[in-house]
Phi, psi and omega in degrees: 000132180291138181286135180294143178272356178290148178260130181240158180301142176286142177285131176244093182291170176089003180265183174244155174275102184278120184231160170262101187279117180277098185252010182303130177062020176253145182284135178229136180255128174245123179257114184119159184218023181269202185296316180296317178300322180300317178295318178297316182298317179299316177303318182292318180293325176297335178264010176064032177281160173264105191260130172245128180251123176253114182187138173303143185305325182289348180264001181278132175276171186303321181293316180292323175301320178299315179299320180292314183298326181265014176056032175279340177224162173262128184251131172249114189275075176186178175280164180300142172230145181307330180295344178295339179276358183258323186201118177262145180288151177280146174302330176269106186299341179272353182264168179290155177302160185277345184092191182291153180291149176282335175203160181230136177235129176245140178213071181232153180271056180211089184304320181295317179294320179298316180296322179295319177297318179300316180296320178295321178295319179299318180296325180271000181058043176251123178300137184223153174232117179258112188306130174068018176228079185310320180297341181252040179230128172278344179204158179244158170262125176268183175268123191246131169264129183235129174218090184061236182283348182279127174229127176236120181253135175247124180236137173253018180055040175080005186267331182207071183304322181293322177294322178301320179295321179293319179294319178299319179296319179298315180296316181299320180289336182277346182284148178296150176292138177089011180299315180299318178297319180298318180294321177301316182292321177296319178298320178293320178298318179298319179296318178296322180294321178295326176291322180290322183225079190278349185297138181299320182292346179271003181307311179300322178294318178299317182296315181297319181292319180294326176297317180294321178297314182295326180282337187278322187255149177283170177302314182296319179295322178297313184291338181270358180297126176272170176299323178295318178302318181295316179298319177294320179297321181294339178291347178264000183294309183297322174287357179061042179239159175227110184285161173293154182300328179294330177294316179297320179295324180292337181274352182297141179072016179076019181297321178218162175242168179299329181289336182282343189243126175269104188268125168257117183247014175079007185297330187249012180069187174217162181237152179241000000 
């Protein structure tokens, strides 16, 4: 077979497959209650997971105690037992157990016990993360920048967590102010557009129009869009146009309608 003359990306081995793991309302087991466990628990709660912490009460640090006291997590006051991988209790004591955990995180100062938990997880085919032991991790926690719906993760694949934090801080400081607000407004606009044009076959048209909207307005203009602005903007969807931001502002309060304004949006270029 003749070799293709096309150029394709070179494979760079040694990386991780970075994914956004949807763990909402899924049971997760955390073994340990110290400082590292507290950080893991916060990450899980931010992702709306159902967290169970197995740790003797005297081993809980102040932050984890706070989570337990405010019923943000379910606490089992003892050391880990293999049966914990079979059925986790529901936060609602009157409800049925949650079943086996979707993932397990250990953060205890006992390497032998951690390795044993990892082996049990492997046998049960449950993804596990053993704190500070990269070879015994099915996944890593990176350093995350968070601004509302925006999440940016920096991973060094377990080689330099402190460096990952520095890089994450650098990226966060370089981002424009209001990025999270802009994304929230874009998400709301997309939801409104799906209501306006709900047919599945119209998906490509919706995507193309949203790309043009995202390219047309700055972050600040996006974050400043009012609900009225969005409704006025959506009136340009069927004509496949995207007005200038000043046009949307002129339409506020019913001052003008889309029919009153002849919008040139650069779609066809111009001639001199």
